[in-house]
Short mmCIF file of C-alpha atoms in Angstrom, two decimals:
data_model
loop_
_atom_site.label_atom_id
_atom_site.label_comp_id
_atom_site.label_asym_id
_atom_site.label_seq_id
_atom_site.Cartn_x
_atom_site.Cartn_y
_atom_site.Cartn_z
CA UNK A 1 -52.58 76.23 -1.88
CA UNK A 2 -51.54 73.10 -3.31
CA UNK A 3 -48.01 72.25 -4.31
CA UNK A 4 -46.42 70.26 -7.00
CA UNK A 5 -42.82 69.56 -7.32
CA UNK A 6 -40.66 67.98 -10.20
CA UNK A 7 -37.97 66.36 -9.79
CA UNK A 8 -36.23 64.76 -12.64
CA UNK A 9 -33.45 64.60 -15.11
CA UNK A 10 -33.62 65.39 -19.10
CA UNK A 11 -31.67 61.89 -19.81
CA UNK A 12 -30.87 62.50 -23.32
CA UNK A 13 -31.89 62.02 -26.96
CA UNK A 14 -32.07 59.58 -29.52
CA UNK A 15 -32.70 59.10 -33.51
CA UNK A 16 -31.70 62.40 -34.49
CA UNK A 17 -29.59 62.64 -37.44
CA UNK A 18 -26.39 63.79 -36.31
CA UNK A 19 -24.61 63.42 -32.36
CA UNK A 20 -23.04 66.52 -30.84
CA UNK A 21 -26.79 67.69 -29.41
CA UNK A 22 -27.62 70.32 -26.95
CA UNK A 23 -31.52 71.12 -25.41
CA UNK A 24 -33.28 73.97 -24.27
CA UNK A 25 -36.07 73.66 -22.26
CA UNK A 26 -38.35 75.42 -20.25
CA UNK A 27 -41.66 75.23 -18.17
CA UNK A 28 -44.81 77.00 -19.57
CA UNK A 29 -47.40 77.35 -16.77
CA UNK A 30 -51.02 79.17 -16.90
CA UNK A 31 -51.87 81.99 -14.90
CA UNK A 32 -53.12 80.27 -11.25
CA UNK A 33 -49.64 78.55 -11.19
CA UNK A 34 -46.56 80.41 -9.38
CA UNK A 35 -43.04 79.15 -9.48
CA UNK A 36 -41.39 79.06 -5.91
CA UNK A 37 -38.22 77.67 -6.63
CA UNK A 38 -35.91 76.09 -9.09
CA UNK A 39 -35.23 77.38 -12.45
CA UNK A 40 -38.02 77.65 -15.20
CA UNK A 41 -35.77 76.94 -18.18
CA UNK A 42 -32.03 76.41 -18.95
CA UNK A 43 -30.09 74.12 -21.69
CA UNK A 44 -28.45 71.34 -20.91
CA UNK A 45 -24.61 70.84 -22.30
CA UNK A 46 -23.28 69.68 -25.51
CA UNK A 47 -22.74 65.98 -25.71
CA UNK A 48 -21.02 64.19 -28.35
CA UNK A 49 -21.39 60.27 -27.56
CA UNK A 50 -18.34 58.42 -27.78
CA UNK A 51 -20.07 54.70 -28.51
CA UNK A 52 -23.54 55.03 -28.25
CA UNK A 53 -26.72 55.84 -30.16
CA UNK A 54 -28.43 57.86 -27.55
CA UNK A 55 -26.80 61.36 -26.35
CA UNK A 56 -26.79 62.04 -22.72
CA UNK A 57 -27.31 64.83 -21.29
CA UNK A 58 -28.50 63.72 -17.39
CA UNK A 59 -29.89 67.34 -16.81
CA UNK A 60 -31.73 67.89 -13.62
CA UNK A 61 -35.06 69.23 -13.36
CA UNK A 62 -35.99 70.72 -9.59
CA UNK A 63 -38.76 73.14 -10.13
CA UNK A 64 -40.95 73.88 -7.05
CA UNK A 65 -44.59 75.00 -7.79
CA UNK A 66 -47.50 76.45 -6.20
CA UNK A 67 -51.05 76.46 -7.66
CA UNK A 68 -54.85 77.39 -6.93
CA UNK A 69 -56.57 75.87 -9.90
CA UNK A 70 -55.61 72.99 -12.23
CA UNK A 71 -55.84 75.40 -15.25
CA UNK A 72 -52.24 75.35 -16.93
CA UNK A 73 -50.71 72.70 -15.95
CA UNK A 74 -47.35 72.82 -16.40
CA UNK A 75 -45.95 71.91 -19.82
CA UNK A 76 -42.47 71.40 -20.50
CA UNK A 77 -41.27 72.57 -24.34
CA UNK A 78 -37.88 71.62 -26.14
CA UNK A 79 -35.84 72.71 -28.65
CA UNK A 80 -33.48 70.07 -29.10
CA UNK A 81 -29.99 71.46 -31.23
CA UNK A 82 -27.14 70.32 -33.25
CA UNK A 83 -23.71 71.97 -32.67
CA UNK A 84 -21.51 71.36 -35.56
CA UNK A 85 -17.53 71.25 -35.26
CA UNK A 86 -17.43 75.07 -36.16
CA UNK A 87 -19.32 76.05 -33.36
CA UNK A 88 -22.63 76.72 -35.40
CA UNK A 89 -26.14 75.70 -34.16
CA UNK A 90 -28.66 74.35 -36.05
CA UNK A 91 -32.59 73.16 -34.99
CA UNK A 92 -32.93 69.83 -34.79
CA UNK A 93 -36.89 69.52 -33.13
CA UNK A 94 -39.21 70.94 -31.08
CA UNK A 95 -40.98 69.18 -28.89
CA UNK A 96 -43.26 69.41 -25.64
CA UNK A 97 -44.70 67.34 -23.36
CA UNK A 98 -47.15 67.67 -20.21
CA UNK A 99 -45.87 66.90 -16.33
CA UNK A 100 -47.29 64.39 -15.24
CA UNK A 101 -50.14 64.61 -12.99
CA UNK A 102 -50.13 61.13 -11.21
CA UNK A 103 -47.25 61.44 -8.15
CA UNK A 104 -44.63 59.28 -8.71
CA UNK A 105 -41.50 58.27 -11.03
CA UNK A 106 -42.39 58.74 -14.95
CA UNK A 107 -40.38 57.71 -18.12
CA UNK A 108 -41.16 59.78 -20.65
CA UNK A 109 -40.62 60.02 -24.36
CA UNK A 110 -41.22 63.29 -25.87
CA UNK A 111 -41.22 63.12 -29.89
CA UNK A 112 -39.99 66.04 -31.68
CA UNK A 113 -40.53 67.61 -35.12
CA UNK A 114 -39.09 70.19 -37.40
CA UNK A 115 -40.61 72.65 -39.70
CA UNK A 116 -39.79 71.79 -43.35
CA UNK A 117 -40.01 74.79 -46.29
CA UNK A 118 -40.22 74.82 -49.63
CA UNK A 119 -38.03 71.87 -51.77
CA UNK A 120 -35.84 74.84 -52.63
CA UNK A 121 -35.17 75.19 -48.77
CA UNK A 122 -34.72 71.73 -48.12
CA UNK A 123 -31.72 71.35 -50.61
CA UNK A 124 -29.96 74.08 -49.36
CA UNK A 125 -30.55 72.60 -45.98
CA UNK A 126 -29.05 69.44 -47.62
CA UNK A 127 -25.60 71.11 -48.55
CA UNK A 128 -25.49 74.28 -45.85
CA UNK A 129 -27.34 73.47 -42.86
CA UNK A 130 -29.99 75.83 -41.49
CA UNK A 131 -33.70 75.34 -41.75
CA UNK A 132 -36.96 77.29 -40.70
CA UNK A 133 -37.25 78.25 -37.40
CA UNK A 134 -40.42 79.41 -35.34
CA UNK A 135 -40.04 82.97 -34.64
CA UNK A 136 -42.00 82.80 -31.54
CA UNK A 137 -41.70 79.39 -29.27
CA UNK A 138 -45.06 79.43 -27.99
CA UNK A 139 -46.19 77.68 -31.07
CA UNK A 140 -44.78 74.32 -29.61
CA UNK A 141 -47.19 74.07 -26.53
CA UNK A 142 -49.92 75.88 -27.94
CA UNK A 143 -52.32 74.57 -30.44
CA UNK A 144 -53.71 77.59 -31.87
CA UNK A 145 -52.26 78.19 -36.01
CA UNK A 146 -50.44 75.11 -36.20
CA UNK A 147 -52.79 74.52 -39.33
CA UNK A 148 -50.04 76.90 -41.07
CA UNK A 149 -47.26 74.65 -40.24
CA UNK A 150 -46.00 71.74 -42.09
CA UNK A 151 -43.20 69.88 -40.27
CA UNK A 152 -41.57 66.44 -40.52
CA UNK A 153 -40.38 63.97 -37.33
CA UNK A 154 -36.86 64.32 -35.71
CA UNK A 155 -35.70 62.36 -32.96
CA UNK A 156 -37.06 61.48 -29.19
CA UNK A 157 -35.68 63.04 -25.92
CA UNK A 158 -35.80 61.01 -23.08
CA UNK A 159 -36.94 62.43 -19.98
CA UNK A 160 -37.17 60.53 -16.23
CA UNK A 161 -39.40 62.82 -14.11
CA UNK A 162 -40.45 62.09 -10.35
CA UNK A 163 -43.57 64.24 -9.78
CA UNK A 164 -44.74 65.06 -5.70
CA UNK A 165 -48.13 66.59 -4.96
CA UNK A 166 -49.23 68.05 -1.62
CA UNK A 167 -52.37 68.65 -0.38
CA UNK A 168 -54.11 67.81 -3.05
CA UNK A 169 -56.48 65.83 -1.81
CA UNK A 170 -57.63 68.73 0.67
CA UNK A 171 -59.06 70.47 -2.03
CA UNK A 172 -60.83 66.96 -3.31
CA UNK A 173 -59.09 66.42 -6.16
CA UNK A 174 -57.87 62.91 -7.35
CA UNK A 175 -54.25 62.18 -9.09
CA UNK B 1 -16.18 51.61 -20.38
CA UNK B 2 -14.79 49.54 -23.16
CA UNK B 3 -11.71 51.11 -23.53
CA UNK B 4 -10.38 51.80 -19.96
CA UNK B 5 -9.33 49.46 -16.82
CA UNK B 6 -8.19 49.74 -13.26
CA UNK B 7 -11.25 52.72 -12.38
CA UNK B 8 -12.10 54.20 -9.30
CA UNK B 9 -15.15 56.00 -8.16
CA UNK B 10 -15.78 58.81 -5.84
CA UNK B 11 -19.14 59.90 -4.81
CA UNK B 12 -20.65 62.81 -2.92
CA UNK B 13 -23.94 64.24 -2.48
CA UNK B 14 -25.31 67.38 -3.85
CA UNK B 15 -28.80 68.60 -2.06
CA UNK B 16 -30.46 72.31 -1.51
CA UNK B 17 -30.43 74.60 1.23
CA UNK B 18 -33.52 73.20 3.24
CA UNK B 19 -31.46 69.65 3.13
CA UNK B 20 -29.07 68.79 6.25
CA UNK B 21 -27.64 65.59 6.27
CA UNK B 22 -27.83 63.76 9.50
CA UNK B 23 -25.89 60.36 9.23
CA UNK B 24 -23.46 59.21 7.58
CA UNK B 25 -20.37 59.75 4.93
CA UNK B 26 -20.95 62.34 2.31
CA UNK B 27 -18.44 61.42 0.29
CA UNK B 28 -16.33 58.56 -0.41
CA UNK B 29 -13.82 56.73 -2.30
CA UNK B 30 -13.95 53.05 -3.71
CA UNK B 31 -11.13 50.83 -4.33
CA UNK B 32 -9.58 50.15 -7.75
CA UNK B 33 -11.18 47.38 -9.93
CA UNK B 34 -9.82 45.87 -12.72
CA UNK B 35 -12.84 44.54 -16.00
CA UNK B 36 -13.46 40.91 -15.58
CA UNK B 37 -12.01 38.87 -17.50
CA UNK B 38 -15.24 37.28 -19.45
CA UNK B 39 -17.47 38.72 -22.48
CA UNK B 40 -19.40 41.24 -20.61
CA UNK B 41 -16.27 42.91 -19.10
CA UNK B 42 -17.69 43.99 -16.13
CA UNK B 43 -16.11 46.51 -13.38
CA UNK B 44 -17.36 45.55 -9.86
CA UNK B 45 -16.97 47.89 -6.79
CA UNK B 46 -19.79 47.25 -4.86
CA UNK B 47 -19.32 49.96 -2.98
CA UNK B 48 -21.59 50.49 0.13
CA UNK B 49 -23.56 54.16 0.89
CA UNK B 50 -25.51 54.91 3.64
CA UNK B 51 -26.73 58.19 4.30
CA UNK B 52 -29.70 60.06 6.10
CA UNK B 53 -31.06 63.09 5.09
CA UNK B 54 -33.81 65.19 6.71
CA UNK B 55 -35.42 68.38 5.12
CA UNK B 56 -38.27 71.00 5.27
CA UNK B 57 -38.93 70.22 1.84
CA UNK B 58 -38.62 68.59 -1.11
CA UNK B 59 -37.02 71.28 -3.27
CA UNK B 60 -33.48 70.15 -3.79
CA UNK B 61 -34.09 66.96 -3.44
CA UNK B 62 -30.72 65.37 -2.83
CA UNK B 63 -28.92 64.02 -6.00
CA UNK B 64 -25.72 61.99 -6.02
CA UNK B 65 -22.54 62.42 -8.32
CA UNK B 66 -20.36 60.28 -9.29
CA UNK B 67 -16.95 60.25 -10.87
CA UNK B 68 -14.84 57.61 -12.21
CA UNK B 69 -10.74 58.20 -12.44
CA UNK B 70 -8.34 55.70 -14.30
CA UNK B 71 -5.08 55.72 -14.95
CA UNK B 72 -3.94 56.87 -18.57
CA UNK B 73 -1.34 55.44 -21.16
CA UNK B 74 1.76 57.22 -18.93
CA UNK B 75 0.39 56.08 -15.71
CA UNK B 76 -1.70 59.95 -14.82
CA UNK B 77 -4.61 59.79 -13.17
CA UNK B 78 -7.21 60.92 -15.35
CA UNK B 79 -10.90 61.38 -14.94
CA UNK B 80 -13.15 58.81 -17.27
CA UNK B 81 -16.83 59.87 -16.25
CA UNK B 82 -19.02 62.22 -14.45
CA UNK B 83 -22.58 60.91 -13.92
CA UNK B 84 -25.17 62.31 -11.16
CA UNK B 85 -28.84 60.87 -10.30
CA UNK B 86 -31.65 62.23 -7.81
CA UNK B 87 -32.21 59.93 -5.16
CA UNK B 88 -35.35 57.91 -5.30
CA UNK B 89 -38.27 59.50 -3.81
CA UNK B 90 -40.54 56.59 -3.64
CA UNK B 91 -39.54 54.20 -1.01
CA UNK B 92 -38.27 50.85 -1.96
CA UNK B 93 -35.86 49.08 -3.70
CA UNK B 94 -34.72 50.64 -7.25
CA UNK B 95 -31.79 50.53 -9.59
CA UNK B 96 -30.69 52.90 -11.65
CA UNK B 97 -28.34 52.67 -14.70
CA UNK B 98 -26.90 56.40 -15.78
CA UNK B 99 -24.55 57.63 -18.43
CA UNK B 100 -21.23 58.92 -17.65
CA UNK B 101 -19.84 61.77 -19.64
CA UNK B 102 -16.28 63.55 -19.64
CA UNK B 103 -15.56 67.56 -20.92
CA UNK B 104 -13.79 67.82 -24.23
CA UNK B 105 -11.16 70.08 -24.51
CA UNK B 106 -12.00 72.74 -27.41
CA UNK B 107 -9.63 72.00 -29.39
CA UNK B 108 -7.11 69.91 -31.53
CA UNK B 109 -4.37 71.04 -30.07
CA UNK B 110 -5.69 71.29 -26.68
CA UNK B 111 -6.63 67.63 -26.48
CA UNK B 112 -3.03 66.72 -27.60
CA UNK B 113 -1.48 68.85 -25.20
CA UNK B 114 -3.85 67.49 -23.03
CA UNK B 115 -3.46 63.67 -23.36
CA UNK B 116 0.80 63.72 -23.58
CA UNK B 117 0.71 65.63 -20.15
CA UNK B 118 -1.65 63.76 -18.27
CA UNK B 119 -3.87 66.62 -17.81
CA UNK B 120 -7.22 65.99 -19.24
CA UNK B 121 -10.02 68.89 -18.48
CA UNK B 122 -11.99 67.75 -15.28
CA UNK B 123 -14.68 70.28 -13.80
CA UNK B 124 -13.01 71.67 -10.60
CA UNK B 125 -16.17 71.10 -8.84
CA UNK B 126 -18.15 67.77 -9.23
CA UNK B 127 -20.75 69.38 -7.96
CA UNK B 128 -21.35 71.15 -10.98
CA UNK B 129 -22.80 68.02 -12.68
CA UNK B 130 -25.56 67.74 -10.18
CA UNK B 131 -26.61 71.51 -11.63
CA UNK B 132 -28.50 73.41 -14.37
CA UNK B 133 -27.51 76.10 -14.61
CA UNK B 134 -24.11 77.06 -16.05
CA UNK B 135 -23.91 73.73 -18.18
CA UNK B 136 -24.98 75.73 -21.57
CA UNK B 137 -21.39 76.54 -22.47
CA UNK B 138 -19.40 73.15 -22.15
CA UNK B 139 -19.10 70.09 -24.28
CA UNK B 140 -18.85 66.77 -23.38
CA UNK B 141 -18.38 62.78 -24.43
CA UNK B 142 -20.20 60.36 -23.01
CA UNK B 143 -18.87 57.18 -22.81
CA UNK B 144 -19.95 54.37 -20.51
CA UNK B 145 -22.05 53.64 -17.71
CA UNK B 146 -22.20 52.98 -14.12
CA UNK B 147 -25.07 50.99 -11.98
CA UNK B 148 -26.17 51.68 -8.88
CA UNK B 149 -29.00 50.31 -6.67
CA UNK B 150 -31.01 52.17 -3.44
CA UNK B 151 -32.78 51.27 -0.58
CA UNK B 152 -34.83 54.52 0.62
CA UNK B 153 -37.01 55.14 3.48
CA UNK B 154 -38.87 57.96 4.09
CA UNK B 155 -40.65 59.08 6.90
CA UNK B 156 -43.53 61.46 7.89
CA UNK B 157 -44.08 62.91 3.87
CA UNK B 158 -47.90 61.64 4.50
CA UNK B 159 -47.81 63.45 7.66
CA UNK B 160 -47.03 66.73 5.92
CA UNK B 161 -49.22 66.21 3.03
CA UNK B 162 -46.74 65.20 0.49
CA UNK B 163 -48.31 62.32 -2.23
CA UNK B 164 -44.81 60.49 -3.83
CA UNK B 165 -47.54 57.65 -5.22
CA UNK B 166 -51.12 57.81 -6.46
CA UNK B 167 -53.03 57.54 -3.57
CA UNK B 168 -50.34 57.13 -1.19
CA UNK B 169 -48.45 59.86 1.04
CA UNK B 170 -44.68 60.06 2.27
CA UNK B 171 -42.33 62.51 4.55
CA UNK B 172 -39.18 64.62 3.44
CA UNK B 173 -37.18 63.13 5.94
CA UNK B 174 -35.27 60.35 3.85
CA UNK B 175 -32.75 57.79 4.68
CA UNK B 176 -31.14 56.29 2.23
CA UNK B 177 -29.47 52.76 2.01
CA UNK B 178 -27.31 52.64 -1.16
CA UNK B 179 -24.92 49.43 -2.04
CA UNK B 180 -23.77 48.31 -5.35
CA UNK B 181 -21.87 50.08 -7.31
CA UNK B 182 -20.45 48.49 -10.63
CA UNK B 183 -21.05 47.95 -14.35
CA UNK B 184 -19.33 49.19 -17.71
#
């Protein structure tokens, strides 16, 4: 069986409207793929930058994986959002991007978007907050029905992930 | 750290159960620097690590935290910064620049009571940075940066199978060379 691990940090976000930013993310595998150790998903903390542009979250990533096809590689999703003074959250993005599949240390810049409703939505969102969510989160790594969606850009969450294969190469494949 | 002077730094290493470290200080303290005095107001420690690790695998890889204390207005010690990066996995020479970021307190009058009595919150751990899970619930500032530069060396990863670089194998048994330490 070959092995991948990642090893990385979520570094933190930039361009989003507002500071004060939180992220959940998780790993979305496909069915020859079997998670040995490490944690699949989790959110990072609430960070409020003091001088900067970019929030930083420095979240580490240590996710140990086993695998007997290349079917479903791993895909890590986020939902990056904003915690106002009050305590309330609000969605700032989803996003998702691949691990990836060459061994070694990748920077990675995962765009993020937000569903936008109707104009009526979008000035309430102006004065209250709020927004349209997805009600299920597969929707961000999966392709099928997005046609439905109309969405506009949000920020870009930084992510530094170290990727290790083994044995790889006894099954002949090339990364 | 524009705003702050005379910081120290304390490191220690935060790794998973198949990791043993074999030589060398897990923890240490620098000395005090003060910001030099020209425009880019630098803080040097240059702080030497050296540490050897060896493991059954690479699952929890080892990560290092640092934290950065200074003294406040009444003289307190009071912590400026937690920060924590995995160690380099590819062998070579790297440097790596990472945010620093300190709790808030939850409230107004927390954060008074906080800064006249020289207590500001600190995590009782510092290993807690180097963690996921458990961070959902606090809040935190970030505020400057600190610098630090590796050495690694690993040995027998290609032996066991383990690819770190395209087309390229290395071992889970890792020493580590770290020196350098400084930077706002």
């Amino acid at each position: 069986m070959a092995e991948v691990h990642v090893i990385g940090q979520i570094v933190g976000a930039s361009g989003f409207p507002q500071h004060s930013l939180f992220c959940k993310w998780g790993v979305h595998t496909g069915g020859a793929w079997k998670l040995l150790s490490g944690l699949r998903e989790g959110q990072t903390q609430v960070d409020n930058p003091q001088n900067e542009e970019m929030a930083s979250w420095s979240h580490p990533i240590d996710i140990h994986f086993a695998t007997k096809g290349l079917q479903g590689w791993p895909k890590l999703h986020l939902q990056v959002w904003h915690q106002d003074s009050f305590g309330r959250c609000e969605l700032y993005g989803y996003g998702f991007c691949h691990v990836p599949s060459s061994p070694g240390l990748h920077e990675l810049q995962c765009v993020t978007w937000r569903p936008v409703g109707t104009w009526q939505d979008q000035l309430s969102q102006l004065f209250i907050g709020g927004g349209p969510q997805l009600k299920t989160n597969d929707l961000i790594y999966s392709g099928a029905d997005r046609y439905r969606l109309h969405t506009s850009a949000m920020g870009i969450v930084h992510l530094q992930l170290g990727v290790i294969l083994r044995h790889f190469d006894r099954y002949g494949v090339e990364c | 750290f524009p705003e702050f002077d005379d910081l120290y730094c304390k490191y220690c290493f935060v790794y998973g159960h198949d990791w043993a470290p074999t030589t060398g200080l897990e923890e240490g303290i620098s000395q005090i620097t003060s910001k030099s005095r020209d425009i880019q107001q630098n803080f040097v420690w240059n702080f030497p690590i050296d540490i050897s690790f060896k493991s059954t695998n690479p699952f929890g890889w080892p990560q290092i935290v640092v934290s950065v204390y200074g003294p406040d207005v009444f003289g307190n010690d009071v912590v400026r910064g937690y920060g924590a990066v995995h160690i380099p996995f590819i062998p070579g020479r790297h440097k790596r620049t990472i945010p620093m970021f300190v709790p808030e307190s939850s409230s107004m009058l927390q954060k008074f009571t906080s800064w006249f009595m020289g207590r500001r919150p600190e995590f009782t751990d510092p290993k807690v940075v180097a963690q996921g899970e458990g961070r959902e619930v606090t809040r935190v500032r970030s505020q400057g940066f600190i610098t630090l530069s590796f050495n690694v060396v690993t040995k027998d990863m290609k032996n066991l199978g383990y690819d770190t670089t395209t087309a390229d194998l290395q071992s889970p048994s890792v020493s580590t060379v770290t020196d350098a330490s400084y930077r706002t």
